[in-house]
Coordinates of C-alpha atoms in Angstrom, one line a residue:
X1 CA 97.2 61.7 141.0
X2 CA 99.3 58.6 142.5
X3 CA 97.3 56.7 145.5
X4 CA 94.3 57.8 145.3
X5 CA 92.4 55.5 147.8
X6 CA 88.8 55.9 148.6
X7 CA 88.1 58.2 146.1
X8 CA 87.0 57.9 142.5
X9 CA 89.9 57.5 139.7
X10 CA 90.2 60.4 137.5
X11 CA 88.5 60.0 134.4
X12 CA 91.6 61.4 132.5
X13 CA 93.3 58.0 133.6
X14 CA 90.7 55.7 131.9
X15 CA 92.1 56.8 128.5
X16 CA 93.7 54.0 126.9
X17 CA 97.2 54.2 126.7
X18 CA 97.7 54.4 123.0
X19 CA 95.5 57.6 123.0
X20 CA 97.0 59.1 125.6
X21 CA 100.3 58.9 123.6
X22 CA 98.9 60.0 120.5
X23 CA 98.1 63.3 122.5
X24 CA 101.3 63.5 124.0
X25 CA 102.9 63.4 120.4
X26 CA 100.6 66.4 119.2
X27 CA 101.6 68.2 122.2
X28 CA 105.2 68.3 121.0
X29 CA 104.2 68.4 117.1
X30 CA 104.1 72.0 117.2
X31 CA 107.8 72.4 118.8
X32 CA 111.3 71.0 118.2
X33 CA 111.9 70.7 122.3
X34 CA 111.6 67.5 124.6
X35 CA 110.9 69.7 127.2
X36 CA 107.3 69.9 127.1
X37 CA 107.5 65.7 127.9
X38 CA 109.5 66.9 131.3
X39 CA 106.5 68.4 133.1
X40 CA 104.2 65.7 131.7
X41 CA 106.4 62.8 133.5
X42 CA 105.6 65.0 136.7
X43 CA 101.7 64.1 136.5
X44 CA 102.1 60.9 138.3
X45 CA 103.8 57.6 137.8
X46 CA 101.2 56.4 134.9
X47 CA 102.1 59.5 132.8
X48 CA 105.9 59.1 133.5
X49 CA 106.0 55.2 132.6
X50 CA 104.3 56.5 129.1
X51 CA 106.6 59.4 128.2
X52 CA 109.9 57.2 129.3
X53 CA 108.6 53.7 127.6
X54 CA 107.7 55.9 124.2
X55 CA 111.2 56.3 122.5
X56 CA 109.4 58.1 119.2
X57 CA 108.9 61.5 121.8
X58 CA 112.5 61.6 122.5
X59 CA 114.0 62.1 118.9
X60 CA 114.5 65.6 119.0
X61 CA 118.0 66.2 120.1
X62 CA 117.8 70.4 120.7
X63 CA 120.8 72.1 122.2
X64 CA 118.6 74.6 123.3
X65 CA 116.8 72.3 125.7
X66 CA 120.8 71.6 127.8
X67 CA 123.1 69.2 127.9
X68 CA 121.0 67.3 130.7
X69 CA 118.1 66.8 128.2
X70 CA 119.7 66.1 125.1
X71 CA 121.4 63.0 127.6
X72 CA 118.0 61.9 128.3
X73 CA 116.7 62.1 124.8
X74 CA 120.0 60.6 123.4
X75 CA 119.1 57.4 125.9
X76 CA 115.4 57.4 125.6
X77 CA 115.1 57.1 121.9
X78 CA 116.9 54.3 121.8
X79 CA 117.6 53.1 118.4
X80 CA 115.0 55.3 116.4
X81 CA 115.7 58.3 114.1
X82 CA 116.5 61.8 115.2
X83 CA 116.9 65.1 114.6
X84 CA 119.7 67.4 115.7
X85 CA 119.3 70.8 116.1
X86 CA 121.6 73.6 117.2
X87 CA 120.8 77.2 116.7
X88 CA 123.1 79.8 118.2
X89 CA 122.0 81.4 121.2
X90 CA 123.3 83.5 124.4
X91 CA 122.9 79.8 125.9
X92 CA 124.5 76.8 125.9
X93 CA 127.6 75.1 124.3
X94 CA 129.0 75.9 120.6
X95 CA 128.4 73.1 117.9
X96 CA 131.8 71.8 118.1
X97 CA 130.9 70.5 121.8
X98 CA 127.8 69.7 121.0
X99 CA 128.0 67.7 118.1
X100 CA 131.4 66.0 120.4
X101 CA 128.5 65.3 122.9
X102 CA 126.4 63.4 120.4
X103 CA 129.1 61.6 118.1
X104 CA 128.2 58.4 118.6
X105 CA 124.5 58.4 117.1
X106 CA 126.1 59.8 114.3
X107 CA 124.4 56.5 112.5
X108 CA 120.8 57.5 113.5
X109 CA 121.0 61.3 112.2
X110 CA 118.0 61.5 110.4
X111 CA 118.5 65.2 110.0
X112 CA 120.9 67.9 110.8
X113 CA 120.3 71.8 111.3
X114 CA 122.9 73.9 112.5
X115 CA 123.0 77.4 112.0
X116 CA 125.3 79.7 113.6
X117 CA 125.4 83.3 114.6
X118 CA 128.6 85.1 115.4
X119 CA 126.8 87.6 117.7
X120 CA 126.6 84.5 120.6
X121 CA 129.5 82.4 119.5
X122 CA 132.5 82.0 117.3
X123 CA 132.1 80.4 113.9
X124 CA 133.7 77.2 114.1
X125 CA 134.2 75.3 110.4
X126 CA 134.8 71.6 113.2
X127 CA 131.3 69.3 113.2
X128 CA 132.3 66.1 114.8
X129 CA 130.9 63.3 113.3
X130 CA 129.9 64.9 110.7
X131 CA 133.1 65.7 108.8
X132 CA 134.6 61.8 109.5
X133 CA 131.3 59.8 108.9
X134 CA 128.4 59.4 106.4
X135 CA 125.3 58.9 108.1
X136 CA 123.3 56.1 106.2
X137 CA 119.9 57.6 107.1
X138 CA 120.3 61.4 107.0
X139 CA 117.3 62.4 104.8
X140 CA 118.0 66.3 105.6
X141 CA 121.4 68.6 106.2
X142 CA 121.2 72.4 107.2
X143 CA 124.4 73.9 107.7
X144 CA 124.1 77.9 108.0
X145 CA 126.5 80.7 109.4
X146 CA 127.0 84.0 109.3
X147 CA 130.9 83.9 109.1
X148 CA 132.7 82.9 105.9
X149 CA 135.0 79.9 106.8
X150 CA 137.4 77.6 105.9
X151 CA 136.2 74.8 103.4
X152 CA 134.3 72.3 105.4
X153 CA 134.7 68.3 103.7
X154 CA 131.6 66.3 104.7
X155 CA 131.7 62.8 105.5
X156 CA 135.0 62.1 105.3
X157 CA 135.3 62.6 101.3
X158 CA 132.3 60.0 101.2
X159 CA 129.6 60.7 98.8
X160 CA 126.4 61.7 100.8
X161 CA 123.7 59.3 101.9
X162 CA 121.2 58.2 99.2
X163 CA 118.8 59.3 101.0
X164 CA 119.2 62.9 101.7
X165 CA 116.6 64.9 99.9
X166 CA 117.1 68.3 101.8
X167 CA 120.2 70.0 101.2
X168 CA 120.3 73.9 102.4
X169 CA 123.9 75.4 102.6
X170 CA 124.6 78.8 103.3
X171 CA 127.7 80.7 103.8
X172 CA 129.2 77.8 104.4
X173 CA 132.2 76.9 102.2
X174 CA 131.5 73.0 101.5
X175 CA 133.0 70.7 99.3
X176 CA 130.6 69.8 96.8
X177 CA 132.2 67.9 94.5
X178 CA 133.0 64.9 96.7
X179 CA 129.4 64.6 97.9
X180 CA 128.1 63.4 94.2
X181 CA 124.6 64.1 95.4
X182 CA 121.7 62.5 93.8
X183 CA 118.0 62.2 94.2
X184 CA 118.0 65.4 95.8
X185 CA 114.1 67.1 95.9
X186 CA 115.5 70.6 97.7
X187 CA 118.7 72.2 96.8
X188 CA 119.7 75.2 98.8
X189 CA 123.1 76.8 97.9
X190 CA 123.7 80.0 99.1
X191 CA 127.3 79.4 99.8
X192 CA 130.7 80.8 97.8
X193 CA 131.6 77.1 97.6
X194 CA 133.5 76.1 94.5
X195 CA 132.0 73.5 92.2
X196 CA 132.4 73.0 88.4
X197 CA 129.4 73.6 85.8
X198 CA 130.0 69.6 85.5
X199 CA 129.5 68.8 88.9
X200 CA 126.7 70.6 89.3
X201 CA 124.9 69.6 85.8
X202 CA 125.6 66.3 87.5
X203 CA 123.6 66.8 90.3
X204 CA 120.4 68.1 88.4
X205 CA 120.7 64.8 86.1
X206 CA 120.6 62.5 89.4
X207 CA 117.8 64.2 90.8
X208 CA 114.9 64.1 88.7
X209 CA 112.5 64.7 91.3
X210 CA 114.0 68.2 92.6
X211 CA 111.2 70.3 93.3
X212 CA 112.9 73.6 94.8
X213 CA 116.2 74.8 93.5
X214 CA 118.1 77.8 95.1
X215 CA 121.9 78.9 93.5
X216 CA 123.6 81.8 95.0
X217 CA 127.1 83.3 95.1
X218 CA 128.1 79.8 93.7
X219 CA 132.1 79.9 92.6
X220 CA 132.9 78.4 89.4
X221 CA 136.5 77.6 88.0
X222 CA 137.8 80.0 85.8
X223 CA 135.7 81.1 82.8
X224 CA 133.7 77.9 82.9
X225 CA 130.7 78.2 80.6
X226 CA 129.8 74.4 79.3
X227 CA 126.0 72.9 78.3
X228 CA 125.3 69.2 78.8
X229 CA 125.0 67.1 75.9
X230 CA 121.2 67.0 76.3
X231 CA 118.7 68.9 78.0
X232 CA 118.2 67.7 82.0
X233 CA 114.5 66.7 82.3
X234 CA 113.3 68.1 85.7
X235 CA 110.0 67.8 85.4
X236 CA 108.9 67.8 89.4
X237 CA 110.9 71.6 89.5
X238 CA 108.2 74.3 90.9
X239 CA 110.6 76.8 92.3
X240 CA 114.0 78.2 90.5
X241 CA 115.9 80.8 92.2
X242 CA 119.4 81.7 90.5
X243 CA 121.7 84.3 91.7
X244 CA 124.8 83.9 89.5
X245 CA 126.8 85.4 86.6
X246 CA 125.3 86.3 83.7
X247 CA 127.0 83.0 81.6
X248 CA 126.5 80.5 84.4
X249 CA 122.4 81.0 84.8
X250 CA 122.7 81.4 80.7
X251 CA 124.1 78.1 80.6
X252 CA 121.3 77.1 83.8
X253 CA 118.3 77.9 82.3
X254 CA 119.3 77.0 78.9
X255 CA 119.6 73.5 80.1
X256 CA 116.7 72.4 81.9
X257 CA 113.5 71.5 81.0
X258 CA 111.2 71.9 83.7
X259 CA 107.4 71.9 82.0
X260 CA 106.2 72.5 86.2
X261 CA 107.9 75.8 86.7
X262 CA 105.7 78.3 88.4
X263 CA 108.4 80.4 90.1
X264 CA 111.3 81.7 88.6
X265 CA 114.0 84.5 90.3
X266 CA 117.1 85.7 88.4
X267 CA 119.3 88.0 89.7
X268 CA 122.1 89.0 87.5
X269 CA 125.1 92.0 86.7
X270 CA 124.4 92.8 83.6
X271 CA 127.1 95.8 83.5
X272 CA 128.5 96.0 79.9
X273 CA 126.1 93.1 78.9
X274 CA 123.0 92.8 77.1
X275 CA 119.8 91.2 78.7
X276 CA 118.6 89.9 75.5
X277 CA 122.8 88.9 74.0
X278 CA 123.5 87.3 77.7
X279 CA 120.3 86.1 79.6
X280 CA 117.4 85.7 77.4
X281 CA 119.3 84.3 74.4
X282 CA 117.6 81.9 71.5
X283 CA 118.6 78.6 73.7
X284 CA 116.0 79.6 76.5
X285 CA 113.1 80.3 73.9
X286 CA 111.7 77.2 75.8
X287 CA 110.7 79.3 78.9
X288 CA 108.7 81.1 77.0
X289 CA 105.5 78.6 77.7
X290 CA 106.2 79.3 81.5
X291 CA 106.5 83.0 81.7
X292 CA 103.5 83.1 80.0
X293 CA 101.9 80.9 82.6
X294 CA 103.4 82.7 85.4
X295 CA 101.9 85.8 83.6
X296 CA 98.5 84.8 83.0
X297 CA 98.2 83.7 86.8
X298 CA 99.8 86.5 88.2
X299 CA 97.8 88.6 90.5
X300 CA 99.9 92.0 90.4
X301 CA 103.0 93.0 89.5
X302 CA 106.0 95.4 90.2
X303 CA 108.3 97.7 88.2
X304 CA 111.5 99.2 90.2
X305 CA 114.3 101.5 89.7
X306 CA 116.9 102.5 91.7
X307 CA 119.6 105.1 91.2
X308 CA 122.7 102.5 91.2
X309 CA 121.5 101.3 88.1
X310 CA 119.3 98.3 89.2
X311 CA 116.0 97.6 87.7
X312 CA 113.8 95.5 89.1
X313 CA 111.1 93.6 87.3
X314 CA 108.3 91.5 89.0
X315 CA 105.3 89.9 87.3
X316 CA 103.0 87.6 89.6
X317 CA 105.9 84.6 90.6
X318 CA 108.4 85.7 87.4
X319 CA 111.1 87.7 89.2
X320 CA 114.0 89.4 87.5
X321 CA 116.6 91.8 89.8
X322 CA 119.3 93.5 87.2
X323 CA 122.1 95.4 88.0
X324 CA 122.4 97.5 84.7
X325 CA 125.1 99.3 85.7
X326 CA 123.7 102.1 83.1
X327 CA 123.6 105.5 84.2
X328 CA 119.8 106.8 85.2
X329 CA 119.2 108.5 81.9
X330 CA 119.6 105.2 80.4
X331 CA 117.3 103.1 82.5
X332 CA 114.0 103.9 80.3
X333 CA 114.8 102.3 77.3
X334 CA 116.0 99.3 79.3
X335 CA 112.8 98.9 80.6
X336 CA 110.9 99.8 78.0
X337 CA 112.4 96.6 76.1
X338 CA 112.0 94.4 78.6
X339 CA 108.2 95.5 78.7
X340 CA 108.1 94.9 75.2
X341 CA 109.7 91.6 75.0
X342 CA 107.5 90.3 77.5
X343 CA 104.5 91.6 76.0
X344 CA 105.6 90.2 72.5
X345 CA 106.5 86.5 74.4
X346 CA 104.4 86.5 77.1
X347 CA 101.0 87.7 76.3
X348 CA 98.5 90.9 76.8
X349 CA 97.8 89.9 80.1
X350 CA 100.5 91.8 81.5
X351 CA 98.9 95.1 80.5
X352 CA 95.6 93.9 82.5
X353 CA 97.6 92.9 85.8
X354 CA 97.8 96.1 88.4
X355 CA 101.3 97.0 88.3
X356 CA 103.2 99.1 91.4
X357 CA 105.7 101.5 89.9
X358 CA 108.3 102.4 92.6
X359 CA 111.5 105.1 91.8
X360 CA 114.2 105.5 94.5
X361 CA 116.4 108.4 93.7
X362 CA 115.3 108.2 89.4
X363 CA 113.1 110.9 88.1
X364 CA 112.3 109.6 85.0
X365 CA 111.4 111.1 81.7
X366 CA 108.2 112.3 80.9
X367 CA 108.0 110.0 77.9
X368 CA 108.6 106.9 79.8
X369 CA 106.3 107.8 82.3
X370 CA 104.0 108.2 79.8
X371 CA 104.7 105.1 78.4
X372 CA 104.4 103.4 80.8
X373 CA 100.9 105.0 81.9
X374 CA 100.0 103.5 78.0
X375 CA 101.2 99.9 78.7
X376 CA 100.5 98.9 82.3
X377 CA 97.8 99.3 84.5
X378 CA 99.8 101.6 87.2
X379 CA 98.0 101.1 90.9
X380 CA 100.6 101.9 93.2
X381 CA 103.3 104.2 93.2
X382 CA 106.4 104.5 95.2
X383 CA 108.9 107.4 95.9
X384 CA 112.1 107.5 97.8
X385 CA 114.0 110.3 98.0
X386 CA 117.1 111.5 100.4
X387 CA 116.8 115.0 101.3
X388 CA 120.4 116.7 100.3
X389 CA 121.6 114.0 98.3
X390 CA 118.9 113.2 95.8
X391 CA 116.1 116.0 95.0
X392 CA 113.0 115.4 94.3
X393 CA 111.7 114.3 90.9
X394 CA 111.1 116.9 89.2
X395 CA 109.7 115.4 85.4
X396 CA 107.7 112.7 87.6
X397 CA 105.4 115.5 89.5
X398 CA 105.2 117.7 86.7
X399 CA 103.7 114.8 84.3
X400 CA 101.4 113.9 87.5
X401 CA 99.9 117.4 88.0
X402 CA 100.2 117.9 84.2
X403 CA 97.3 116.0 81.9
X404 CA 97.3 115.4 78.0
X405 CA 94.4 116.3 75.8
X406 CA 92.1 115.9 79.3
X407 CA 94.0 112.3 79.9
X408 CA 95.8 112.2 83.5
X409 CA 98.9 110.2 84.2
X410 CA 98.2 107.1 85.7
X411 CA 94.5 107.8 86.0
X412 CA 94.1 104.4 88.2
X413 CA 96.6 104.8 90.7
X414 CA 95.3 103.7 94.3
X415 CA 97.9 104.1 96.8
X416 CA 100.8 106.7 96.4
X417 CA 104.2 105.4 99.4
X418 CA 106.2 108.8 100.0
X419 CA 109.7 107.8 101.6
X420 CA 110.9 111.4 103.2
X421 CA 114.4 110.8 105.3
X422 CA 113.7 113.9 106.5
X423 CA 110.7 116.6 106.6
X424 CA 112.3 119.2 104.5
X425 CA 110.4 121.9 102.0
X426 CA 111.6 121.3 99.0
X427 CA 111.0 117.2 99.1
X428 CA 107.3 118.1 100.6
X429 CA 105.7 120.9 98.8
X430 CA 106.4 119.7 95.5
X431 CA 104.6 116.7 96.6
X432 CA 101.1 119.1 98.2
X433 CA 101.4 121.1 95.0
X434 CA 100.9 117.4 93.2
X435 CA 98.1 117.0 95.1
X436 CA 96.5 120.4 94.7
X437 CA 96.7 120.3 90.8
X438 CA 95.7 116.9 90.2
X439 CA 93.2 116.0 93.3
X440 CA 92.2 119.3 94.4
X441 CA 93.6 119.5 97.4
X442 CA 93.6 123.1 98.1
X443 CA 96.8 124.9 100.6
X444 CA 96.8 128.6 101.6
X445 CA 100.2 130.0 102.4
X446 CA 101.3 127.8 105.0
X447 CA 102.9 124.8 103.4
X448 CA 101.8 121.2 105.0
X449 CA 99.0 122.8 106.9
X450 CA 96.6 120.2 106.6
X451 CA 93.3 122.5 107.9
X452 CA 93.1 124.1 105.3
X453 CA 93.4 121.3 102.8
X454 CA 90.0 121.0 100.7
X455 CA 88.6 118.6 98.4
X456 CA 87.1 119.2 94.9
X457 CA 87.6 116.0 93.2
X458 CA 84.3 116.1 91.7
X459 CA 85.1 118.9 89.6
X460 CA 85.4 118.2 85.8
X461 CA 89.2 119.2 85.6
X462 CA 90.8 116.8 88.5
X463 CA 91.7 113.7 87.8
X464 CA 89.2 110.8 88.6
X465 CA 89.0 110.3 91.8
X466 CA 90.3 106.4 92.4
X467 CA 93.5 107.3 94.8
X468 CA 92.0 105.7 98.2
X469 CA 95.6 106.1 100.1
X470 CA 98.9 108.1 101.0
X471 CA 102.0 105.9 102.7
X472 CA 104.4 108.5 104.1
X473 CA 107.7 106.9 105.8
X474 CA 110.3 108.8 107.6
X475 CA 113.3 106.6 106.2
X476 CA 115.2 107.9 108.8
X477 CA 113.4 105.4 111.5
X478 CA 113.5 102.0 109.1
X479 CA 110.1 101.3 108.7
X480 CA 110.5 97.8 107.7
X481 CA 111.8 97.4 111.1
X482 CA 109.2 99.1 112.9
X483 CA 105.9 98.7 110.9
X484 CA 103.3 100.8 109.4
X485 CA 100.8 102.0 111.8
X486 CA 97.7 103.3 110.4
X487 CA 96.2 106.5 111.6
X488 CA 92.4 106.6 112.7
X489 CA 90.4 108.3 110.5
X490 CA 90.5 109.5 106.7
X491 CA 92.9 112.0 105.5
X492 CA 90.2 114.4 105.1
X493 CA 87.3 112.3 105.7
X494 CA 87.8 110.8 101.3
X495 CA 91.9 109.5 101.6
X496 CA 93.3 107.0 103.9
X497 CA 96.3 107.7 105.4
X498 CA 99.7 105.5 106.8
X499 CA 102.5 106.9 108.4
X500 CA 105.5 105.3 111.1
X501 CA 103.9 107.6 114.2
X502 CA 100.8 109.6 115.0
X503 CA 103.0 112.4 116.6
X504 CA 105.6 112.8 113.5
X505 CA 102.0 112.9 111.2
X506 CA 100.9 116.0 113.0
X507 CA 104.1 117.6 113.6
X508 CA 104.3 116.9 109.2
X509 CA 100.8 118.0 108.4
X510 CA 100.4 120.6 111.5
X511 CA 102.7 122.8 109.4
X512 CA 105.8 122.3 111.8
X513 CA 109.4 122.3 110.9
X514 CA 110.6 119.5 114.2
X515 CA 114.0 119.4 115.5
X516 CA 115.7 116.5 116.3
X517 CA 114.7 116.4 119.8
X518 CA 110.7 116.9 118.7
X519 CA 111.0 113.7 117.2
X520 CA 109.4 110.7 118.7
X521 CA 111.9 107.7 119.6
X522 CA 111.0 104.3 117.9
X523 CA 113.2 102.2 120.2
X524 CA 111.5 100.0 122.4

């Protein structure tokens, strides 16, 4: 649009300068890239003198945009801020180059992501600049990989900035200690980093404003298990997510005070130990307040068991994942207790919330089942079952198809998920003859053949009719990988039904036994 003689100026070059860099920042808002500016400078020499003379668009230092434009941002920023980015990718040079590129605006970080992925390069534990020097104005440090590596000391044994407020570490073996951070508002460790209970009480006490918190795989010396002297006041802390032994979150949770809490994950061995002896112990009676609050504004909740002995315990943003390490048999009263106790601590509400109720490879007792049915309000259920390995379970279908004194199991449930790894008769019939008894779903001889599948739910002796959907998976294809695609129409004009793939639902319901080769390919 340069020289334009005898003709009318653009109207787009009227806008005041000011405005027209306000726009160009919202075009790269959206991106962490420079390289939407390089087209822009191409518009004509007006544009270009904006973009080059505007140092605040060039602060984004990306390895992913090359060498050539991390040079030009590097220069045109000048002495502002900026932000340094390198995620692994089939392209471009590994962080040790990179960062060797870039050393000497090591005193204008403002923030630092790296995350690395051995798939495109090899792990290095070398970040120039980084490892010798303390940048006074880093406000935010990312350091991921997918490698364990050897311990990594920051800042040349310095303690970090004053200012950083976003710490996220993962797999990364850092040196705490040394770092002494403080006035920290998000605290990401997911790293098997060694650092005293000390240390890290220390940490908590200097940052009063922490809002987010995330401990995992954290290494403590020896059998540390220490309380400080008083209670650390966090009272800006929304989000707690502890993934530790049982005596370290004890000793966590035991000593903070955090009246703001509306999240809260624990994920804890408990093999050998006691929930109530080892977790929930007299010294954290005052979380009680907030797992009722969590409770009472929970929208749903979920009950799991697996058959490794984990149970898994989920009420609205309250979170608890336990590896019992109890045989099957013994998961019931486990989970009955913790019901219990919640109930007693945290309310009724929890027997109003709609709960989902998911067993992978347990079949448990009738009496729990039932007990459960008289506690919770049950509106999903899940199964997952491996053909061969783990047979179907057995109590679990009987109590379904089987009512007391005219009262059905789970009378409310909604949605029933079927995980089948593979289509085999005595994982699906079981399943129909479910159906037949307790929604009157009517089968002739031919097993799965869903023609002659009839409803009667009206009649007197079925079981209300509130289920609205089936979920079958065929484990075999991960379905968390490749989605749930719904299926046109109702199962039998009354039930919806979800499966992977349109073909494997008519080859299941057609009555078919498929081979191998019958069965449709998810890749691509």
């Amino acid at each position: 649009m340069d020289g334009w003689v005898g003709f009318e100026t653009p109207a787009i070059l009227n806008i005041p300068e000011e405005i027209t860099l306000e726009i160009f920042l919202w075009v790269i808002s959206s991106t962490v890239s420079v390289k939407p500016l390089l087209p822009l400078r191409l518009v004509c020499r007006r544009w270009c003198q904006i973009v080059d003379s505007a140092p605040m668009l060039w602060t984004t230092i990306n390895v992913a945009d090359g060498l050539s434009a991390v040079q030009m941002a590097v220069q045109k920023s000048k002495d502002l801020l900026i932000d340094v980015i390198h995620r692994s990718s089939c392209k471009g040079p590994s962080v040790e180059v990179f960062l060797g590129k870039i050393q000497h605006t090591v005193g204008r970080w403002r923030s630092l992501d790296i995350r690395q992925h051995a798939i495109w390069e090899a792990a290095t534990d070398s970040y120039p600049g980084l490892q010798t020097t303390a940048p006074a104005f880093l406000e935010r440090l990312c350091l991921h990989t997918d490698l364990p590596l050897g311990t990594v000391r920051l800042f040349g044994g310095a303690r970090a900035p004053s200012c950083l407020a976003v710490v996220s570490i993962r797999n990364t073996k850092v040196a705490l200690s040394p770092l002494r951070l403080e006035n920290v508002r998000y605290l990401d460790l997911q790293t098997s980093s060694e650092i005293s209970l000390r240390d890290l009480f220390g940490i908590l006490e200097r940052s009063p404003s922490l809002v987010f918190l995330i401990l995992k795989n954290l290494r403590f010396p020896s059998v540390e298990r220490q309380s400080p002297t008083n209670p650390i006041h966090l009272n800006a802390l929304e989000y707690m997510c502890l993934e530790l032994s049982v005596s370290i979150t004890n000793s966590i949770i035991s000593s903070i005070r955090a009246p703001a809490l509306s999240a809260l994950e624990l994920t804890c061995d408990l093999r050998g130990m006691s929930i109530w002896s080892c977790l929930f112990t007299p010294s954290t009676a005052h979380l009680i307040p907030s797992f009722s609050s969590m409770i009472e504004d929970a929208h749903g909740g979920l009950l799991g068991f697996k058959d490794n002995g984990n149970i898994s315990f989920e009420v609205g943003y309250l979170i608890l994942a336990m590896n019992t390490g109890k045989d099957v048999s013994e998961l019931d009263q486990i989970a009955e207790e913790l019901i219990e106790w919640f109930i007693g601590h945290g309310g009724t509400r929890i027997t109003t919330i709609p709960f989902g109720l998911h067993f992978a490879g347990v079949d448990p007792s009738t009496e729990h089942a039932w007990f459960i049915n008289d506690t919770l309000q049950v509106r999903r259920l899940g199964l997952w079952y491996l053909g061969g390995r783990l047979p179907p379970p057995t109590r679990l279908f009987t109590a379904l198809q089987s009512p007391r004194a005219s009262n059905w199991l789970f009378p409310e449930l909604r949605t029933i998920d079927y995980d089948l790894s593979l289509y085999e008769e005595e994982l699906f019939n079981p399943f129909l003859d479910v159906l037949e008894h307790r929604y009157g779903l009517l089968s002739d001889d031919t097993p799965g053949q869903a023609d002659c599948l009839q409803t009667g739910a009206n009649e007197a002796h079925l079981c209300p009719g509130a289920l609205q959907e089936f979920r079958f998976y065929d484990g075999q294809y991960c379905p968390k990988r490749h989605g749930r695609r719904p299926i046109n129409g109702n199962f039998l004009g009354r039930f919806g039904l979800i499966f992977p793939d349109e073909v494997w639902v008519n080859q299941i319901l057609g009555g078919l036994d498929p081979s191998k080769q019958d069965r449709p390919s998810y890749e691509g």
